[in-house]
Tab-separated table of C-alpha atoms in Angstrom:
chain	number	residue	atom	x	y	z
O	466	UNK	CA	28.406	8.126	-12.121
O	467	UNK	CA	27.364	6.989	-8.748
O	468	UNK	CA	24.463	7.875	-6.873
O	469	UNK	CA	23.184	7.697	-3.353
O	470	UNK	CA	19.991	6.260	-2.944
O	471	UNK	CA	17.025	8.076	-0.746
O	472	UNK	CA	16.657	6.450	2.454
O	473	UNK	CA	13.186	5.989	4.609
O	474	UNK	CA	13.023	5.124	8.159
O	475	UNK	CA	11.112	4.949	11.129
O	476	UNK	CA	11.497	3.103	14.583
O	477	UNK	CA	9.844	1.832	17.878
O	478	UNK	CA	11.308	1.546	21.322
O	479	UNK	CA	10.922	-0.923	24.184
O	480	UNK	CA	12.716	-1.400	27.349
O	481	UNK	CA	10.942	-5.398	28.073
O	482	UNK	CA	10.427	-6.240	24.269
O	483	UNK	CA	13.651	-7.046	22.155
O	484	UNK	CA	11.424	-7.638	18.998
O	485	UNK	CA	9.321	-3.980	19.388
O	486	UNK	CA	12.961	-2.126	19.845
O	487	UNK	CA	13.380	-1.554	15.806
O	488	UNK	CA	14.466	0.086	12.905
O	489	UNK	CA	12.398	0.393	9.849
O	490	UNK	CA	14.228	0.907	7.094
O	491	UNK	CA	13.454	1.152	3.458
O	492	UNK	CA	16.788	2.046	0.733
O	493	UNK	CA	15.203	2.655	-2.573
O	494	UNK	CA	16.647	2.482	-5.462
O	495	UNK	CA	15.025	1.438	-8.794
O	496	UNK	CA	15.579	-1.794	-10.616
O	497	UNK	CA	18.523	-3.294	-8.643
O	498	UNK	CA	18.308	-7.398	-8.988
O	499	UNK	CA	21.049	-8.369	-6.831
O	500	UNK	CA	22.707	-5.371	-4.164
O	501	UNK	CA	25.092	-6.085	-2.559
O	502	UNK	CA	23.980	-5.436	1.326
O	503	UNK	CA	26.704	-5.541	4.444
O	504	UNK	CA	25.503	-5.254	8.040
O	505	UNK	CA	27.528	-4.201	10.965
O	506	UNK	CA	26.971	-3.562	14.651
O	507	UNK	CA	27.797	0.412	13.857
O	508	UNK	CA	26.996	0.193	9.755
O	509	UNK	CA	25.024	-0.400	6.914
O	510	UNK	CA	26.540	-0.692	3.163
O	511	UNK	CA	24.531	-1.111	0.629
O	512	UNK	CA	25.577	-0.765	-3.367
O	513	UNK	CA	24.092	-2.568	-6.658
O	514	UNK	CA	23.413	-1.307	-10.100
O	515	UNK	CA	20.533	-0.611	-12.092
O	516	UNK	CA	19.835	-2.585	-15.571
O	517	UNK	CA	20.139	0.596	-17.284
O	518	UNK	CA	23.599	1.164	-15.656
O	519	UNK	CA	23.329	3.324	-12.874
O	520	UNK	CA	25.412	2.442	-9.887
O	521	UNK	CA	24.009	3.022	-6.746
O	522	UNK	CA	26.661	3.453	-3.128
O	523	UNK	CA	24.921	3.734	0.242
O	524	UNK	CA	27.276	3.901	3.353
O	525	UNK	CA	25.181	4.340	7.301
O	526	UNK	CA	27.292	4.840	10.282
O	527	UNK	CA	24.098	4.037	13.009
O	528	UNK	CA	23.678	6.701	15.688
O	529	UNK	CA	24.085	3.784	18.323
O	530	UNK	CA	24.591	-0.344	17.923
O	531	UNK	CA	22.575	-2.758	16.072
O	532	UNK	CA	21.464	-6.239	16.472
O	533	UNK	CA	23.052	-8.128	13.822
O	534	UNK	CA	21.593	-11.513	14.210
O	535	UNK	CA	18.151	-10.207	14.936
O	536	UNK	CA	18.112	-7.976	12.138
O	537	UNK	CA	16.625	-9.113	8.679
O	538	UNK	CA	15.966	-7.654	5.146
O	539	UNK	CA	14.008	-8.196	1.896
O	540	UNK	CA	15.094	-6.991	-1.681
O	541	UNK	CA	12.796	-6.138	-4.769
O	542	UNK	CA	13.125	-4.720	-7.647
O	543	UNK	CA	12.362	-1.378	-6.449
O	544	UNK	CA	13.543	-1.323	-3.105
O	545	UNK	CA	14.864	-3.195	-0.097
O	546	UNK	CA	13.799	-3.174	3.129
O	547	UNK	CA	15.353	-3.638	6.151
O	548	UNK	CA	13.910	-4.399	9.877
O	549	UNK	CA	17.011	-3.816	12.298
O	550	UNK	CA	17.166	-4.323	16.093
O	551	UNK	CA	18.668	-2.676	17.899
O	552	UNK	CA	21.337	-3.678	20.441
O	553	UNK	CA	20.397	-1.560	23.694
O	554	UNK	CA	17.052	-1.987	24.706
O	555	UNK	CA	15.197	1.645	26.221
O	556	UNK	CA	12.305	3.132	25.910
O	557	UNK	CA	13.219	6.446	24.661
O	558	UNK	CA	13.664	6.526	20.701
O	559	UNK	CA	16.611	7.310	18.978
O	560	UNK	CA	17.221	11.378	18.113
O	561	UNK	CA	18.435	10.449	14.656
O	562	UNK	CA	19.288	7.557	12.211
O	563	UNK	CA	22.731	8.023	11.994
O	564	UNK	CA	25.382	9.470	13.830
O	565	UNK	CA	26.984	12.899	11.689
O	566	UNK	CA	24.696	15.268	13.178
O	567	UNK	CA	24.336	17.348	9.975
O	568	UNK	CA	21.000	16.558	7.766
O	569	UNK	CA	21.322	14.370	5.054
O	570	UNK	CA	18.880	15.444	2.750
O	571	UNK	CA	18.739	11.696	1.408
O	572	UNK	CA	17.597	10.123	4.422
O	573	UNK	CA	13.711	11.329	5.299
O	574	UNK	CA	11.395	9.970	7.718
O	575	UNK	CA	9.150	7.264	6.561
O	576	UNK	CA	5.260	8.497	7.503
O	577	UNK	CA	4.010	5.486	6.702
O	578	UNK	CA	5.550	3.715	9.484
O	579	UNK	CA	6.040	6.365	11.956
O	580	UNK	CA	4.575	7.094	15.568
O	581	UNK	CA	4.989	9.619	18.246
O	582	UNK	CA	6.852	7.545	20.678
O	583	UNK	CA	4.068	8.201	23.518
O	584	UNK	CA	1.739	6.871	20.687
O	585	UNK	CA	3.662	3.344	19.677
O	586	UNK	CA	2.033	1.191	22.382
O	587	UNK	CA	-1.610	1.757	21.036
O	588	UNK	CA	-0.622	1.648	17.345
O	589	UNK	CA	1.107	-1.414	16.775
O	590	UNK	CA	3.193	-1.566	13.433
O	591	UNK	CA	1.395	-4.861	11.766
O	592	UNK	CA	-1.648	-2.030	11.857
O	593	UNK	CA	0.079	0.790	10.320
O	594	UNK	CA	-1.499	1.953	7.458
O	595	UNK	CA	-0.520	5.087	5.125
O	596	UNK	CA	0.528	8.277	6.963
O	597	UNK	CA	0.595	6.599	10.114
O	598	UNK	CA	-3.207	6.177	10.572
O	599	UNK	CA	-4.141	2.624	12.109
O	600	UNK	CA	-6.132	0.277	10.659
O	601	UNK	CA	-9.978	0.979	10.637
O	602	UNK	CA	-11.132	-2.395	9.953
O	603	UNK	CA	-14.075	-3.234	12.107
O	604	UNK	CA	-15.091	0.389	12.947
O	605	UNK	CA	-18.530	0.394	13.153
O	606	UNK	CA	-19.515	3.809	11.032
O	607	UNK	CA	-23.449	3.277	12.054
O	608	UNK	CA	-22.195	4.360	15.642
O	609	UNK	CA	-21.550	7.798	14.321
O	610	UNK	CA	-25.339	8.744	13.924
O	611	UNK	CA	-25.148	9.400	17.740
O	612	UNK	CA	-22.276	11.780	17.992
O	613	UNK	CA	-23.313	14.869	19.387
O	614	UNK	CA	-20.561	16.988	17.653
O	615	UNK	CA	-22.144	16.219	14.467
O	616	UNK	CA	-24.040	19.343	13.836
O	617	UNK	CA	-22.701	20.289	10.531
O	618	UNK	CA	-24.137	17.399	8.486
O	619	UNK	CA	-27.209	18.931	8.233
O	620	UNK	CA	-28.821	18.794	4.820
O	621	UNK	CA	-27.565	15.634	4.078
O	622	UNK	CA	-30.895	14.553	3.376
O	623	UNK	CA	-31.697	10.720	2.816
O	624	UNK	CA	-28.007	9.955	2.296
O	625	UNK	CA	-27.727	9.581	6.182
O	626	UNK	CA	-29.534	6.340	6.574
O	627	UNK	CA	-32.636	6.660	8.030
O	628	UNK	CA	-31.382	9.814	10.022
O	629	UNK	CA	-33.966	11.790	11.964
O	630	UNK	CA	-33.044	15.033	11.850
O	631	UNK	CA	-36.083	16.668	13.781
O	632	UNK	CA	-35.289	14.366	16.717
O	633	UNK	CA	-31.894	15.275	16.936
O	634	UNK	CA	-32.523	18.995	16.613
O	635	UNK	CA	-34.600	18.377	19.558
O	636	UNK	CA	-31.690	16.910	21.655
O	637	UNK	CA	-29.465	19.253	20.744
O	638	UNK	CA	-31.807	21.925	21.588
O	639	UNK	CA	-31.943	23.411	18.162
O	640	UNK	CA	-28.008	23.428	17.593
O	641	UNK	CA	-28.897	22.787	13.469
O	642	UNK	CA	-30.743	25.985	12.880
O	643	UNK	CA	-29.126	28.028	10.273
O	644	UNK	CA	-27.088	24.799	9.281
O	645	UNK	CA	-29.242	24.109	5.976
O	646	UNK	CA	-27.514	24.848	2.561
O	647	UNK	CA	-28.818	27.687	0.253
O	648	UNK	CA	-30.887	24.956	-0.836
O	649	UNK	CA	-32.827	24.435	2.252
O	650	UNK	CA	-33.773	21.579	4.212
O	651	UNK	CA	-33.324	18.952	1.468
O	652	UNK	CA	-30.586	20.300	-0.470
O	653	UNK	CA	-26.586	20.049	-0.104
O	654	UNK	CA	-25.088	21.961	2.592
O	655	UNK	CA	-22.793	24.782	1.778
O	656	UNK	CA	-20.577	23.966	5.005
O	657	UNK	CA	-17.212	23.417	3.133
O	658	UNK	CA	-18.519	19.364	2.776
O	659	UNK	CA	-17.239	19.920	-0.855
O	660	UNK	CA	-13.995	21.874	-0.592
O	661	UNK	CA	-11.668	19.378	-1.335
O	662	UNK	CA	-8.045	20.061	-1.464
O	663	UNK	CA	-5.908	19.802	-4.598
O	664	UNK	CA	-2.377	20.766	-2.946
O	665	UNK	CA	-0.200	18.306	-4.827
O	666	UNK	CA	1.726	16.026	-2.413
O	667	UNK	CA	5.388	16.879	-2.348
O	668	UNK	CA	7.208	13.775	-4.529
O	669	UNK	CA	9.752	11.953	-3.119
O	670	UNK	CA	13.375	13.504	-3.606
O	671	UNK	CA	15.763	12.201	-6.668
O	672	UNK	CA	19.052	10.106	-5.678
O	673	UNK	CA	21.818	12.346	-5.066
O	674	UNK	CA	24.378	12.349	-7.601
O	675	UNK	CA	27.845	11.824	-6.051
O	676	UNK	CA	30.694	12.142	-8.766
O	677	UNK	CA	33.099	9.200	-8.073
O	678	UNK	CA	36.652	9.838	-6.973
């Protein structure tokens, strides 16, 4: 049997900067020493098997041209990941990976590297962390005791550092009355603070299973 690996990808655009006009690109496919990878300026082939057996075929026809020579990528033994320039340099990003206009339901977008393209300029990839959010190293969280929209944390007691919560009922001209859990002033607040979601992530998809001709 041969299957088709899942592909993730992502990208950034840049009309002045060769090295920020990219394709992410991640193939995975599970315990595969050695693929065998082929680059084109219109394709990607990619095929290795599995130390149990399983033979893995992966064939790309690219939307638009690629950068060979500026193009790299790194296998492991559970993936390999590619970082492809492309050729034309633009601003706008492109619609789609590859250039059959049908979905492949094998090839999904990687959230973990992706950006709005009116977004990529403020959140560089290097600080990409999961689902997109940037990196929050640095932040300084005592600077949230003055935000005004902070209302609801009432009843938080001494867990807030030090927080005076008479003064800032003051400022806010009494905007935490009613805000106090069933427990009053000192106990939790019933505000939702605890209503954690357990929706189950969706997992990523298996390999298609292509019978060989």
């Amino acid at each position: 049997m041969v299957f088709t690996p899942e592909v993730l990808w992502a990208q950034r655009s840049s009309e002045d900067e060769p090295a920020k006009n990219v394709l992410f690109i991640t193939v995975n496919a599970q315990d595969v020493a050695s693929p065998k990878i082929e680059l084109t300026p219109t394709t990607l082939s990619y095929s290795g098997t599995s130390v149990s057996g399983k033979e893995y075929v992966l064939d790309l026809e690219f939307l638009e041209e690629i950068d060979v020579e500026n193009s790299t990528y790194h296998s492991t033994g559970r993936d390999t990941y590619f970082v492809i320039r492309k050729k034309v340099a633009k601003e706008e990003f492109w619609p789609r990976l590859i250039k059959e206009k049908k979905k492949v339901h094998y090839i999904k977008t990687d959230f973990d590297k992706w950006v709005d393209e009116d977004e990529q300029d403020s959140v560089p990839a290097e600080t990409m962390g999961a689902g997109g959010m940037p990196d929050m190293g640095g932040m300084d969280m005592s600077a949230l005791g003055g935000m005004g929209g902070m209302g609801g944390m009432g009843g938080m007691g001494d867990g807030m550092g030090g927080l005076d919560l008479a003064s800032l009922q003051s400022q806010l001209g009494g905007s935490f009355n009613g805000l106090e859990g069933e427990s009053g002033p000192s106990g939790p607040s019933t505000l939702g603070l605890n209503d954690d979601s357990d929706d189950d992530d969706e997992g990523e998809g298996a390999p298609e299973e292509v019978k060989s001709s």
